[in-house]
JSON list of C-alpha atoms in Angstrom, two decimals:
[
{"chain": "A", "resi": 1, "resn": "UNK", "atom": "CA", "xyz": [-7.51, -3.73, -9.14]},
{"chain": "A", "resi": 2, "resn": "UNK", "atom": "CA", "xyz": [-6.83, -5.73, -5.92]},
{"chain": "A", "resi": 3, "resn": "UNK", "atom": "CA", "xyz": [-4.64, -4.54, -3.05]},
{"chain": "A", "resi": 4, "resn": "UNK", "atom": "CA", "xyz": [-2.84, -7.78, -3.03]},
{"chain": "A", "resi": 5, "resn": "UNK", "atom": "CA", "xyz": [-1.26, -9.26, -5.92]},
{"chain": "A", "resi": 6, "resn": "UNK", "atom": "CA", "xyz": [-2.13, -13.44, -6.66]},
{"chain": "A", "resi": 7, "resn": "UNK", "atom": "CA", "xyz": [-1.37, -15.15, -10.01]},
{"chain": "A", "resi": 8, "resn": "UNK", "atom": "CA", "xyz": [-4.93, -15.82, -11.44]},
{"chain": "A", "resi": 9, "resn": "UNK", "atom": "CA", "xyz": [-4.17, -19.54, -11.82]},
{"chain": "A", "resi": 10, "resn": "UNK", "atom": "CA", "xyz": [-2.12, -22.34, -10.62]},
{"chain": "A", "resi": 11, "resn": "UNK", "atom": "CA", "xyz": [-2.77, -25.87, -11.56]},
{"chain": "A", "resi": 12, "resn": "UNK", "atom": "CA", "xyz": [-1.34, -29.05, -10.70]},
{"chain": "A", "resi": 13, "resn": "UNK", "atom": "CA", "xyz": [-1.82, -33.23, -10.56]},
{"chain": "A", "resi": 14, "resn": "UNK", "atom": "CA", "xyz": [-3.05, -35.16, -7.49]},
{"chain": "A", "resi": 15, "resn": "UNK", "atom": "CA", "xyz": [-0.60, -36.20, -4.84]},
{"chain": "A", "resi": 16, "resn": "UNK", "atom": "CA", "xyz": [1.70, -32.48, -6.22]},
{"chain": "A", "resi": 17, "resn": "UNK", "atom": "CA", "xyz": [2.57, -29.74, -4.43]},
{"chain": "A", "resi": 18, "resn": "UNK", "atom": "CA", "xyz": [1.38, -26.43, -5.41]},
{"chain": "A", "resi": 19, "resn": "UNK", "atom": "CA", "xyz": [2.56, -22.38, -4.02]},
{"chain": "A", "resi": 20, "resn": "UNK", "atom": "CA", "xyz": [0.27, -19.62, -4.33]},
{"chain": "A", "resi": 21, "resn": "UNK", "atom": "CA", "xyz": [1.47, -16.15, -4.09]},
{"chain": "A", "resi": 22, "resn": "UNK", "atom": "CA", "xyz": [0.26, -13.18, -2.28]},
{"chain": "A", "resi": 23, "resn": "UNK", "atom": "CA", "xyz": [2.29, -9.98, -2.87]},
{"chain": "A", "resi": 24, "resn": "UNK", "atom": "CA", "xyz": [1.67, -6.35, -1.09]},
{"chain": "A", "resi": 25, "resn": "UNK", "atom": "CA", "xyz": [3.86, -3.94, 0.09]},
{"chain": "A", "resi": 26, "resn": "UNK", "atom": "CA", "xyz": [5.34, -2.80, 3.36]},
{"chain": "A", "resi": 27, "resn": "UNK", "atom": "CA", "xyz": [2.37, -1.20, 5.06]},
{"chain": "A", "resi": 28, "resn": "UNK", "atom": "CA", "xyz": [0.33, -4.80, 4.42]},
{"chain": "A", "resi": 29, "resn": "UNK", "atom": "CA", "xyz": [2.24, -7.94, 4.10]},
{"chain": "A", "resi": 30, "resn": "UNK", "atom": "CA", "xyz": [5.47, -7.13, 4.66]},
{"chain": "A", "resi": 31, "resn": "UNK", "atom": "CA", "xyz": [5.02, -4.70, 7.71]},
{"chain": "A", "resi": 32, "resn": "UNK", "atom": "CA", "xyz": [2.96, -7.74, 10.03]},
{"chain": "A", "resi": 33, "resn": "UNK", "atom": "CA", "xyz": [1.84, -11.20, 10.64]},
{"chain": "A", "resi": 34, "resn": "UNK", "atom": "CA", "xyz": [-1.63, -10.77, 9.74]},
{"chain": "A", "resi": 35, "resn": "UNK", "atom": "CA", "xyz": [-1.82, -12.65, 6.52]},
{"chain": "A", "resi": 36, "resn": "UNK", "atom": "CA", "xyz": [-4.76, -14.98, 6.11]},
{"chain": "A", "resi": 37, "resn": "UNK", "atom": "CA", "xyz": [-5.94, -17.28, 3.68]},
{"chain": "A", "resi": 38, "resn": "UNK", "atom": "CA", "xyz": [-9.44, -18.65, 2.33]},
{"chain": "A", "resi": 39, "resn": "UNK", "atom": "CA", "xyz": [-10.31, -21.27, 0.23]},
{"chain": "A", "resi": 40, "resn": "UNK", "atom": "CA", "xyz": [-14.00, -20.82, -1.93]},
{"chain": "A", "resi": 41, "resn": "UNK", "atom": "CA", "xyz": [-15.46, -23.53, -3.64]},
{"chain": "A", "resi": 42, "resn": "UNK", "atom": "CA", "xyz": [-18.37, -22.69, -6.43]},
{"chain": "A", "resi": 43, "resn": "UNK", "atom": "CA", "xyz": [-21.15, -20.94, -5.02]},
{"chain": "A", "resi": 44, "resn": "UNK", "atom": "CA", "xyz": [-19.94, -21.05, -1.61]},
{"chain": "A", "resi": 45, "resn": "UNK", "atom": "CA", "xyz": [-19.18, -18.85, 1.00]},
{"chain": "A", "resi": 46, "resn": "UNK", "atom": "CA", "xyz": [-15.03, -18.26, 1.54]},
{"chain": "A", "resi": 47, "resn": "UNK", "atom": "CA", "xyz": [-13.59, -20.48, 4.18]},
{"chain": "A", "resi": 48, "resn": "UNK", "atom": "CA", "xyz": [-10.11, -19.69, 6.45]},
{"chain": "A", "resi": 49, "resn": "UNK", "atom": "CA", "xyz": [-7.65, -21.95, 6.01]},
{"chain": "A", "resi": 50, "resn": "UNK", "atom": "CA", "xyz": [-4.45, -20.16, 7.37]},
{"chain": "A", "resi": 51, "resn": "UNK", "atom": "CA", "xyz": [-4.32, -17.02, 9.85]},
{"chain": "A", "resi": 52, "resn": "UNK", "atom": "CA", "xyz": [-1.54, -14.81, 11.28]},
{"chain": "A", "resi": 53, "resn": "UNK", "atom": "CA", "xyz": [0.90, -16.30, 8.13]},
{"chain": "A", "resi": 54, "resn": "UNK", "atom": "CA", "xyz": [1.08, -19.63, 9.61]},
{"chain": "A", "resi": 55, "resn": "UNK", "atom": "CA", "xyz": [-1.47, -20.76, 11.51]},
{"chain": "A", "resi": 56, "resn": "UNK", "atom": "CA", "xyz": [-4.64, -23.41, 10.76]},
{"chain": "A", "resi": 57, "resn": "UNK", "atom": "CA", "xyz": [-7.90, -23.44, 12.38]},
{"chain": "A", "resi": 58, "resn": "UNK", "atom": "CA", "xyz": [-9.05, -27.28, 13.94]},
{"chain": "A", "resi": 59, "resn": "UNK", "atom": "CA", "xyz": [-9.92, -28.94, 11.28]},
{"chain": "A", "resi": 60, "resn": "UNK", "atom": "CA", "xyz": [-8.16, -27.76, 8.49]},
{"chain": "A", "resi": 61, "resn": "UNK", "atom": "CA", "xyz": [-5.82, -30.07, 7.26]},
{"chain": "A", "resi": 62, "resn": "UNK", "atom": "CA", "xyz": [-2.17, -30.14, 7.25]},
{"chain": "A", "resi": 63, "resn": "UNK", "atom": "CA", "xyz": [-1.50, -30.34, 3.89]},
{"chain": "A", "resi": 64, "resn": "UNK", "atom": "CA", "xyz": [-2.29, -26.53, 3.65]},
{"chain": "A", "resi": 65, "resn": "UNK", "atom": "CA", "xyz": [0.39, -24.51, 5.12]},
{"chain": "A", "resi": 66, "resn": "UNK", "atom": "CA", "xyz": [1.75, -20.50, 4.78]},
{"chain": "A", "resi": 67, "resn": "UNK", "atom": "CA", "xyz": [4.94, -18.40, 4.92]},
{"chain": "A", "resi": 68, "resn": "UNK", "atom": "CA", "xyz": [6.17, -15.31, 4.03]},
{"chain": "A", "resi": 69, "resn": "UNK", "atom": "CA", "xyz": [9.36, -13.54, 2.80]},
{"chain": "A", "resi": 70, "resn": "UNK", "atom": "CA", "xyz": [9.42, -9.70, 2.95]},
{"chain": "A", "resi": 71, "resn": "UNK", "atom": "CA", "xyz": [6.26, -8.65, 1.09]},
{"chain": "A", "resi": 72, "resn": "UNK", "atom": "CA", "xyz": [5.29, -12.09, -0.16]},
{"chain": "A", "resi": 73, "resn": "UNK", "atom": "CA", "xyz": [3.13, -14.72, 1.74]},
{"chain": "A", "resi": 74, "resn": "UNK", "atom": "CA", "xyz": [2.47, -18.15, 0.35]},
{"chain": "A", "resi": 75, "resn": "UNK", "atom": "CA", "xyz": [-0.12, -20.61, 0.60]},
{"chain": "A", "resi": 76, "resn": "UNK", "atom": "CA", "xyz": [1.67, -23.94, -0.10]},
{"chain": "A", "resi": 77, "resn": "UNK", "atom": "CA", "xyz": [-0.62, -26.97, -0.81]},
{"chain": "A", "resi": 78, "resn": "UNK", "atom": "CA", "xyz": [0.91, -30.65, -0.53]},
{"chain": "A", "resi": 79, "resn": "UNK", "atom": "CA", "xyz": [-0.67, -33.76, -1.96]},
{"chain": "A", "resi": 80, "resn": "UNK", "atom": "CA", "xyz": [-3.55, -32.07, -4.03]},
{"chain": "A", "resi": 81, "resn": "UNK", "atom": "CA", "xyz": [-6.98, -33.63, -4.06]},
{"chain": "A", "resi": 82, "resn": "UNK", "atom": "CA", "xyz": [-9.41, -33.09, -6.39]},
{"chain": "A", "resi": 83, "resn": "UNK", "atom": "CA", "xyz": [-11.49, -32.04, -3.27]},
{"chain": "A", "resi": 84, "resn": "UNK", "atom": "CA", "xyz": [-8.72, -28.59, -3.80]},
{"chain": "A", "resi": 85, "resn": "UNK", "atom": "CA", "xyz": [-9.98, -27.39, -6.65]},
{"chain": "A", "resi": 86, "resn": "UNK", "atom": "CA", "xyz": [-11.12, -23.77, -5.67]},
{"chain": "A", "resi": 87, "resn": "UNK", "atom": "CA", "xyz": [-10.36, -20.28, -5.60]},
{"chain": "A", "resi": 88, "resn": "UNK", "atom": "CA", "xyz": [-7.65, -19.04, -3.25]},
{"chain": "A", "resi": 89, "resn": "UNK", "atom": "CA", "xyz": [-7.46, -15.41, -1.70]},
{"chain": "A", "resi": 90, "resn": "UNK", "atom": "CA", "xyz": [-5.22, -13.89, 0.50]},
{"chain": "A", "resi": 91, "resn": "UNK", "atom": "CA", "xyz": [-5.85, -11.19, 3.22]},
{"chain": "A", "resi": 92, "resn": "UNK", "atom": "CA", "xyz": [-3.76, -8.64, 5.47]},
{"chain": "A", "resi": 93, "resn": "UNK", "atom": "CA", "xyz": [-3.97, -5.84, 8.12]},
{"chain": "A", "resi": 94, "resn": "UNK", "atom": "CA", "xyz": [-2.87, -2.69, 6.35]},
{"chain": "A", "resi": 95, "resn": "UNK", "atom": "CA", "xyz": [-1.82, 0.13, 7.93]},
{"chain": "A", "resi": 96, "resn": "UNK", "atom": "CA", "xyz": [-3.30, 2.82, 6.79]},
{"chain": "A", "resi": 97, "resn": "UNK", "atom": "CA", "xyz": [-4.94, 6.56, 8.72]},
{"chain": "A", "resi": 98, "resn": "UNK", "atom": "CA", "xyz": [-7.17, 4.16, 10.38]},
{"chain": "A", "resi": 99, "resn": "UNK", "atom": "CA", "xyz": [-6.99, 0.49, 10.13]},
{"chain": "A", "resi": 100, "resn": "UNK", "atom": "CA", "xyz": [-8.29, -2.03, 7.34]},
{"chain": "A", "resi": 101, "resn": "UNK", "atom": "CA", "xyz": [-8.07, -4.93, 5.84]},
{"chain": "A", "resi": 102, "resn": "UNK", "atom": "CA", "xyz": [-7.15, -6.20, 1.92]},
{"chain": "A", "resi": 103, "resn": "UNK", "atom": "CA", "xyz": [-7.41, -8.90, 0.21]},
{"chain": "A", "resi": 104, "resn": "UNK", "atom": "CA", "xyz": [-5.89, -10.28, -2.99]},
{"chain": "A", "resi": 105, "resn": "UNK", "atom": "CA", "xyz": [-7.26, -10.83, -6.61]},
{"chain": "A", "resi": 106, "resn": "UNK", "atom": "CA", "xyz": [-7.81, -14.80, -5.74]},
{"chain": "A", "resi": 107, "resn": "UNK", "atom": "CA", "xyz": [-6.10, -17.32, -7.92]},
{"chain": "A", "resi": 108, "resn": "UNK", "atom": "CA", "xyz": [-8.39, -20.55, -9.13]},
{"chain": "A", "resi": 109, "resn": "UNK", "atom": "CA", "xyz": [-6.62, -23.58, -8.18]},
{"chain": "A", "resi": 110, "resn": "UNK", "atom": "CA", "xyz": [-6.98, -26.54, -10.92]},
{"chain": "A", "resi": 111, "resn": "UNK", "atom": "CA", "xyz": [-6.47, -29.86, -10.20]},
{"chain": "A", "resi": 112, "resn": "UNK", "atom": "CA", "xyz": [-5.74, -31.73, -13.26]},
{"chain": "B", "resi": 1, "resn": "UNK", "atom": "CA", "xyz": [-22.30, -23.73, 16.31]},
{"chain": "B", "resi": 2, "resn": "UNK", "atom": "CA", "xyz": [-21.49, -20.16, 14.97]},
{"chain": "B", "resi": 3, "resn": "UNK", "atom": "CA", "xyz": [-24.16, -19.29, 12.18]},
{"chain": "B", "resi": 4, "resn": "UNK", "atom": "CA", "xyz": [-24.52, -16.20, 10.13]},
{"chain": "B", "resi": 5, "resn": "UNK", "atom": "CA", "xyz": [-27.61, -15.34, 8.32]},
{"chain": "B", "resi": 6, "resn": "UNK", "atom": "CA", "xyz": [-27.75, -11.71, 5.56]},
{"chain": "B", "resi": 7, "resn": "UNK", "atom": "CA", "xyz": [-31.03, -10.34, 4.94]},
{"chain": "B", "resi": 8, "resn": "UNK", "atom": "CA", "xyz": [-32.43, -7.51, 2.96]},
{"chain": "B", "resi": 9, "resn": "UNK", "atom": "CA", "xyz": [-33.48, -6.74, -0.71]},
{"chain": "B", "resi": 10, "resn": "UNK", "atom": "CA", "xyz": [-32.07, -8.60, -3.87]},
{"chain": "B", "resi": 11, "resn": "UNK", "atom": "CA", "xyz": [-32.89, -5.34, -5.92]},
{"chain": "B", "resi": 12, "resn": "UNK", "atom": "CA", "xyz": [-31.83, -2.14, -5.27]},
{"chain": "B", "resi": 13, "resn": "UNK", "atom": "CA", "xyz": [-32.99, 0.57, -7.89]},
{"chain": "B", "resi": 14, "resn": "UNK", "atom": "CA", "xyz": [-29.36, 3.40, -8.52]},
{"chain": "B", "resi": 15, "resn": "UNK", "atom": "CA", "xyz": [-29.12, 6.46, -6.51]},
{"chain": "B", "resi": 16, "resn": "UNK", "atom": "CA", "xyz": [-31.20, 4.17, -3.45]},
{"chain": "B", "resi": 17, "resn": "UNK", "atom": "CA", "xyz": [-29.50, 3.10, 0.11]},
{"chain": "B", "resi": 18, "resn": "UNK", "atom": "CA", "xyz": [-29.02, -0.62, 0.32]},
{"chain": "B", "resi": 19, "resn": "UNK", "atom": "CA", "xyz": [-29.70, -1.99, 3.82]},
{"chain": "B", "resi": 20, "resn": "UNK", "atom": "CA", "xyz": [-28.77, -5.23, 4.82]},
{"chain": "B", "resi": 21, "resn": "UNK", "atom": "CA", "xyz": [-28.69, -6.90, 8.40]},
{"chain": "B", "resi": 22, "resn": "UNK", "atom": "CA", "xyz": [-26.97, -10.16, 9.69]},
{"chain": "B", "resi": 23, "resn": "UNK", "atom": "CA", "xyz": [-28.42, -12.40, 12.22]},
{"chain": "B", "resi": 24, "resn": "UNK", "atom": "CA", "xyz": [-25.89, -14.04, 14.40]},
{"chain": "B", "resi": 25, "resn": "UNK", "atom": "CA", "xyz": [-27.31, -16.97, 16.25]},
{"chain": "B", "resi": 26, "resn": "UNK", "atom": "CA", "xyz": [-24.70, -19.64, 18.40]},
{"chain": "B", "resi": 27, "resn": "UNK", "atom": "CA", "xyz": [-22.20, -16.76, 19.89]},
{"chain": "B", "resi": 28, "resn": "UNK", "atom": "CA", "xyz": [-23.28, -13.23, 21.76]},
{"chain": "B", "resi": 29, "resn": "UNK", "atom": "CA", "xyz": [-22.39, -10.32, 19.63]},
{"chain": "B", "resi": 30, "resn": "UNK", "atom": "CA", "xyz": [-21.01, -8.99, 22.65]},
{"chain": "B", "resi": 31, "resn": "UNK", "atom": "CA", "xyz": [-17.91, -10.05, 22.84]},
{"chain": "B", "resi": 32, "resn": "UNK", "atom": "CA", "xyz": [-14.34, -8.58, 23.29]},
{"chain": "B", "resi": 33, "resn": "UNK", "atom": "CA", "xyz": [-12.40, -10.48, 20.99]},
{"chain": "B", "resi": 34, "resn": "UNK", "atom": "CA", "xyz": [-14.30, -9.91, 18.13]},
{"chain": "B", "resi": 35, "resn": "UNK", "atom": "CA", "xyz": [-15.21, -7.39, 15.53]},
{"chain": "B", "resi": 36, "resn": "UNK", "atom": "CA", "xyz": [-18.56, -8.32, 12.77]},
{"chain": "B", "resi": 37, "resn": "UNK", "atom": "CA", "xyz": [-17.85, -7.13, 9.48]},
{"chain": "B", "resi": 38, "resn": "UNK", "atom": "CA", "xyz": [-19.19, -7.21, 6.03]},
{"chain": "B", "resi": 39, "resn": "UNK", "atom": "CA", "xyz": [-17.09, -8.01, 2.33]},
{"chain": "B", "resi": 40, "resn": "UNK", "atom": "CA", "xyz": [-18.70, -8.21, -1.05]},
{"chain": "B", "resi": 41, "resn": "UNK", "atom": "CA", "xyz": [-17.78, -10.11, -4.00]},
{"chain": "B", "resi": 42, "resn": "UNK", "atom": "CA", "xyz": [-18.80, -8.82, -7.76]},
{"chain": "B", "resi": 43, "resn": "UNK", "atom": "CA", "xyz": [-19.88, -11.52, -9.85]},
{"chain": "B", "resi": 44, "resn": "UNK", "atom": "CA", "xyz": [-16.79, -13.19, -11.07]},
{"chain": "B", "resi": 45, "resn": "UNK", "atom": "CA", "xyz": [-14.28, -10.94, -8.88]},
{"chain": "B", "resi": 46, "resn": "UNK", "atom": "CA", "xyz": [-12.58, -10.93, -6.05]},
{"chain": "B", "resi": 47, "resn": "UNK", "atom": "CA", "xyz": [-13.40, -10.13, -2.26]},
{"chain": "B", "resi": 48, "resn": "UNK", "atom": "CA", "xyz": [-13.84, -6.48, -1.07]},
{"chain": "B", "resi": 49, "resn": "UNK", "atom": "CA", "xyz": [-13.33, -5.55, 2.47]},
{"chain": "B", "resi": 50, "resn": "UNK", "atom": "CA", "xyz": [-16.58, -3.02, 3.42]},
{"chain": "B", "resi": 51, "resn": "UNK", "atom": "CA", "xyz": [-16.17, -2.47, 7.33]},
{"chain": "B", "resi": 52, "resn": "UNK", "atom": "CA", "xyz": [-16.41, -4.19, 10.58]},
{"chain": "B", "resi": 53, "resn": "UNK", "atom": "CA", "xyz": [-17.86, -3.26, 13.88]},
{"chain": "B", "resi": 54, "resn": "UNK", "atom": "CA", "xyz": [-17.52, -3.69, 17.53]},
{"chain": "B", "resi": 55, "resn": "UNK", "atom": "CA", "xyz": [-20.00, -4.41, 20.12]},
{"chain": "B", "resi": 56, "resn": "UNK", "atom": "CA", "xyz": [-19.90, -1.07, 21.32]},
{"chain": "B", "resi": 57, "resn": "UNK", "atom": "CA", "xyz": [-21.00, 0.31, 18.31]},
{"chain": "B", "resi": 58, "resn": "UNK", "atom": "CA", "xyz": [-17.31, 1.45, 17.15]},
{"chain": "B", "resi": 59, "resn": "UNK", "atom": "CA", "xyz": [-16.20, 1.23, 13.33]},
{"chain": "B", "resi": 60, "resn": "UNK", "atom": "CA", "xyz": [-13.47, 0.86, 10.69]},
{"chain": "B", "resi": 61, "resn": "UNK", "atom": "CA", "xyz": [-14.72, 1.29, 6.91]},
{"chain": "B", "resi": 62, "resn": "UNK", "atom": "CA", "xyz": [-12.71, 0.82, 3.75]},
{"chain": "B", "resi": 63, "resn": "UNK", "atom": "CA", "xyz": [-11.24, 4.24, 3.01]},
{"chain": "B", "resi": 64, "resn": "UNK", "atom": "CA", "xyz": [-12.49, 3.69, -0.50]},
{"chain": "B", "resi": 65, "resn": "UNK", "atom": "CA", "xyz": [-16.73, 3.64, 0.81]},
{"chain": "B", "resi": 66, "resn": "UNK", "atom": "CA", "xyz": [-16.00, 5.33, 3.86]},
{"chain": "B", "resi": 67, "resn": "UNK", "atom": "CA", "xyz": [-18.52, 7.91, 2.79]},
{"chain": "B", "resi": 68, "resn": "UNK", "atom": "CA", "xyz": [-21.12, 5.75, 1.65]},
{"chain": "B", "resi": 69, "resn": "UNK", "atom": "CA", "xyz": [-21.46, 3.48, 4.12]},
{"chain": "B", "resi": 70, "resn": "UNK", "atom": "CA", "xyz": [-22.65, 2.58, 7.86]},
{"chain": "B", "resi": 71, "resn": "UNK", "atom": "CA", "xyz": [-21.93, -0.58, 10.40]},
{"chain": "B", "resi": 72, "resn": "UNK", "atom": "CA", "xyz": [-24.31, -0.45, 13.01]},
{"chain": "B", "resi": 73, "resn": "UNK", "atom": "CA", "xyz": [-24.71, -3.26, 15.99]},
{"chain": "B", "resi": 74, "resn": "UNK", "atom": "CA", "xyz": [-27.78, -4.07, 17.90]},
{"chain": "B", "resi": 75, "resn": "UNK", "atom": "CA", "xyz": [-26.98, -6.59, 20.99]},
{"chain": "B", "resi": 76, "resn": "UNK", "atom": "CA", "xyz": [-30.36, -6.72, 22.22]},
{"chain": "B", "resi": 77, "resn": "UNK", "atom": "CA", "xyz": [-31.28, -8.20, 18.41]},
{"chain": "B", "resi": 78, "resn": "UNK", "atom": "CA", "xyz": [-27.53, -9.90, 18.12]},
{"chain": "B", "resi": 79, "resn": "UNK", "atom": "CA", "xyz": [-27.42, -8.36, 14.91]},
{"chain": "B", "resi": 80, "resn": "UNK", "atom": "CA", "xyz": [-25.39, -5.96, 13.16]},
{"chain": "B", "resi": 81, "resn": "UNK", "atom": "CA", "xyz": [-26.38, -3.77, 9.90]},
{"chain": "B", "resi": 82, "resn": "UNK", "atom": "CA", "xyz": [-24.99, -2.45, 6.76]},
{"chain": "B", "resi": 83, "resn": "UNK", "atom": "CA", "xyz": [-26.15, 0.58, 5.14]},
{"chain": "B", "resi": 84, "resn": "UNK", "atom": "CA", "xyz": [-24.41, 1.79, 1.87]},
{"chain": "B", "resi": 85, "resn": "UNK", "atom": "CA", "xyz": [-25.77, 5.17, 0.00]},
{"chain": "B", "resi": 86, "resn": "UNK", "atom": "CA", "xyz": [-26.05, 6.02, -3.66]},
{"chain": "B", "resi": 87, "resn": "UNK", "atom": "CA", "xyz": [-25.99, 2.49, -5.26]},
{"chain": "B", "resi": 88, "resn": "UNK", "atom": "CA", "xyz": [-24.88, 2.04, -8.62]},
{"chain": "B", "resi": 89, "resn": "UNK", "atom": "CA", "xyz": [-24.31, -0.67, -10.45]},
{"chain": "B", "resi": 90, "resn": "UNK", "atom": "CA", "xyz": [-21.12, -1.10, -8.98]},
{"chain": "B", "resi": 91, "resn": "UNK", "atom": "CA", "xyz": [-22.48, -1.86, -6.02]},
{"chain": "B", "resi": 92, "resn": "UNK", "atom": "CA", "xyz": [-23.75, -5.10, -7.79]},
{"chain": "B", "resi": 93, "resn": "UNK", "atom": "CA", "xyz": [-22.35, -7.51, -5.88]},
{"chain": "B", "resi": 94, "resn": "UNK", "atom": "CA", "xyz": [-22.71, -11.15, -3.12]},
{"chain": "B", "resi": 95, "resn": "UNK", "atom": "CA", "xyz": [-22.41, -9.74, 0.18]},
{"chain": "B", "resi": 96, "resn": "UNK", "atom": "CA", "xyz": [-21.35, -11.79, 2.98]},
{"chain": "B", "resi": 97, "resn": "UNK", "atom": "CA", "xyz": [-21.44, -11.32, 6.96]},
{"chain": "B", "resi": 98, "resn": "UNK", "atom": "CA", "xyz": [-18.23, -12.54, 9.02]},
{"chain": "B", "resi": 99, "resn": "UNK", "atom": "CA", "xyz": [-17.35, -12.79, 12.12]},
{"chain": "B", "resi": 100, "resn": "UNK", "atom": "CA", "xyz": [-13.94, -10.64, 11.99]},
{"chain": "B", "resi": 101, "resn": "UNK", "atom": "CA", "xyz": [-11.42, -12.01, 15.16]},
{"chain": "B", "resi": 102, "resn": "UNK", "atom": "CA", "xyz": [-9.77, -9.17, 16.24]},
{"chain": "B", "resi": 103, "resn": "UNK", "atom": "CA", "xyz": [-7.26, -9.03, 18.85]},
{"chain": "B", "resi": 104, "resn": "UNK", "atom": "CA", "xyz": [-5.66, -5.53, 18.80]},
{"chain": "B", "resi": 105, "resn": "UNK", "atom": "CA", "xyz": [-2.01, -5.89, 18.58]},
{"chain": "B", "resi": 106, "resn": "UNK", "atom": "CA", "xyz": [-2.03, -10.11, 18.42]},
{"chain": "B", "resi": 107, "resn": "UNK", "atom": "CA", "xyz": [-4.62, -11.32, 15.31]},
{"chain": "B", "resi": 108, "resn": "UNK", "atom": "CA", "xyz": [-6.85, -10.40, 12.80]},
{"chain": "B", "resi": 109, "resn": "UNK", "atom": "CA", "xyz": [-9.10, -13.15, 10.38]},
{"chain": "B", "resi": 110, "resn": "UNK", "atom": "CA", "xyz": [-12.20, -13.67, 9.21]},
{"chain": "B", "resi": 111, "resn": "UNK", "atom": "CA", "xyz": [-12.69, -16.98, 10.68]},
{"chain": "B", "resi": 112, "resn": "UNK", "atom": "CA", "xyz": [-16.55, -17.70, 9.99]},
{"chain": "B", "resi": 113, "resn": "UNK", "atom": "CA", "xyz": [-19.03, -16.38, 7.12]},
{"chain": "B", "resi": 114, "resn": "UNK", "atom": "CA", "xyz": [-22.46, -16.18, 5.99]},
{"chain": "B", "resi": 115, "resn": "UNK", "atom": "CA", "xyz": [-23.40, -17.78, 3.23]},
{"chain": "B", "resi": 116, "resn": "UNK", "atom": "CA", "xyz": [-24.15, -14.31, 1.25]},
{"chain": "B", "resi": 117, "resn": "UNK", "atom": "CA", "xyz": [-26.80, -12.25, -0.19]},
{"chain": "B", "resi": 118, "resn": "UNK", "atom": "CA", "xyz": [-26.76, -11.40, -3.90]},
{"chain": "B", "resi": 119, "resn": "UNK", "atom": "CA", "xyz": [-27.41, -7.51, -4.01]},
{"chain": "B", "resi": 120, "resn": "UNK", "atom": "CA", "xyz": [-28.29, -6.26, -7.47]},
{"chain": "B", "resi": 121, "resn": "UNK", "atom": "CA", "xyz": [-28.57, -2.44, -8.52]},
{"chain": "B", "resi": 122, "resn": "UNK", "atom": "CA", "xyz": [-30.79, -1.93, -11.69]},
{"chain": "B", "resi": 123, "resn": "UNK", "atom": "CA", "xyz": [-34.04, 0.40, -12.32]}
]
């Protein structure tokens, strides 16, 4: 069982909008800002898409953007491509003796 | 251009230590601002946080393989290694190098991987 909690599927047309959720607790997502997000396509190595809640690397597009509310974070997804389909994971700093790092379940985008 | 590269065996036999290396070629391993750390992926499953490591040689594991497992760093190679003790097929799993930004107190991300090794644990 993951650390993080993400639906295992979300699906949605081209030019929708789409939310993914990421849920943890207090010592993980809801204590700091250190939620990331990476997008994997089929037998490819995970790529980041959104860092410290909020943030994009160059080159990721702007259609991708992330929030959070208490121990939630979001990955929201505007105008889907087809080029989205892919699976979705979450990660946070937790807090723990010494520190680490989670991630969540993943949830497998479909673009319909 | 950042590039990661895992080596080591596809087949580990149980009760054997799997040892794995990644090559980092287009950025110094010594660096500051950054941490090198491994994650795993069983087939099918999510991704598994193992450990990263600093230049100096410093490490945080996952609590949950903390007893298993070593992150070493070699600057002179600009590589940094992965040892994990008593397979089983548990273990079974695509392993991946990243490069783990870590800025204590400011921001933590994965923010480039390898392209993974596929690790399998069967006599």
């Amino acid at each position: 069982q993951s650390a993080l909690t993400q639906p295992a599927s979300v699906s949605g047309s081209p030019g929708q909008s789409i939310t993914i959720s990421c849920t943890g607790t207090s010592r993980d997502v809801g204590g700091y800002k250190y939620v990331s997000w990476y997008q994997q396509h089929p037998g490819k190595a995970p790529k980041l898409m959104i860092f410290d809640v909020n943030n994009r690397p160059s080159g990721v597009s702007n259609r991708f953007s992330g929030s959070k509310s208490g121990n939630t974070a979001s990955l929201t997804i505007s105008g889907l491509q087809a080029e989205d389909e892919a699976d979705y994971y979450c990660s946070s700093y937790r807090d723990n003796t010494t520190p680490n790092w989670v991630f969540g379940g993943g949830t497998k985008l479909t673009v319909l | 251009q950042l590039q990661l590269q895992e080596s080591g065996p596809g087949l580990v036999k149980p009760s054997e230590t799997l040892s794995l290396t990644c090559t980092v070629s287009g950025d110094s391993i010594f660096s500051s601002s950054y941490y090198w750390g491994w994650i795993r992926q069983p087939p099918g499953k999510g991704l598994d946080w193992i450990g990263s490591v600093y230049y100096t040689g410093s490490a945080y594991l996952n609590p949950s393989l903390k007893s298993r497992v070593t992150i070493s760093v070699d600057t002179s190679k600009n590589h940094f290694s992965l040892k994990v003790t008593s397979m089983s097929a548990a273990d079974t799993a695509l392993y991946y190098c990243a490069r783990h930004v870590a800025i204590v107190g400011s921001t933590y991300y994965f923010d480039s991987w390898g392209q993974g090794t596929l690790v399998a644990v069967s006599s």
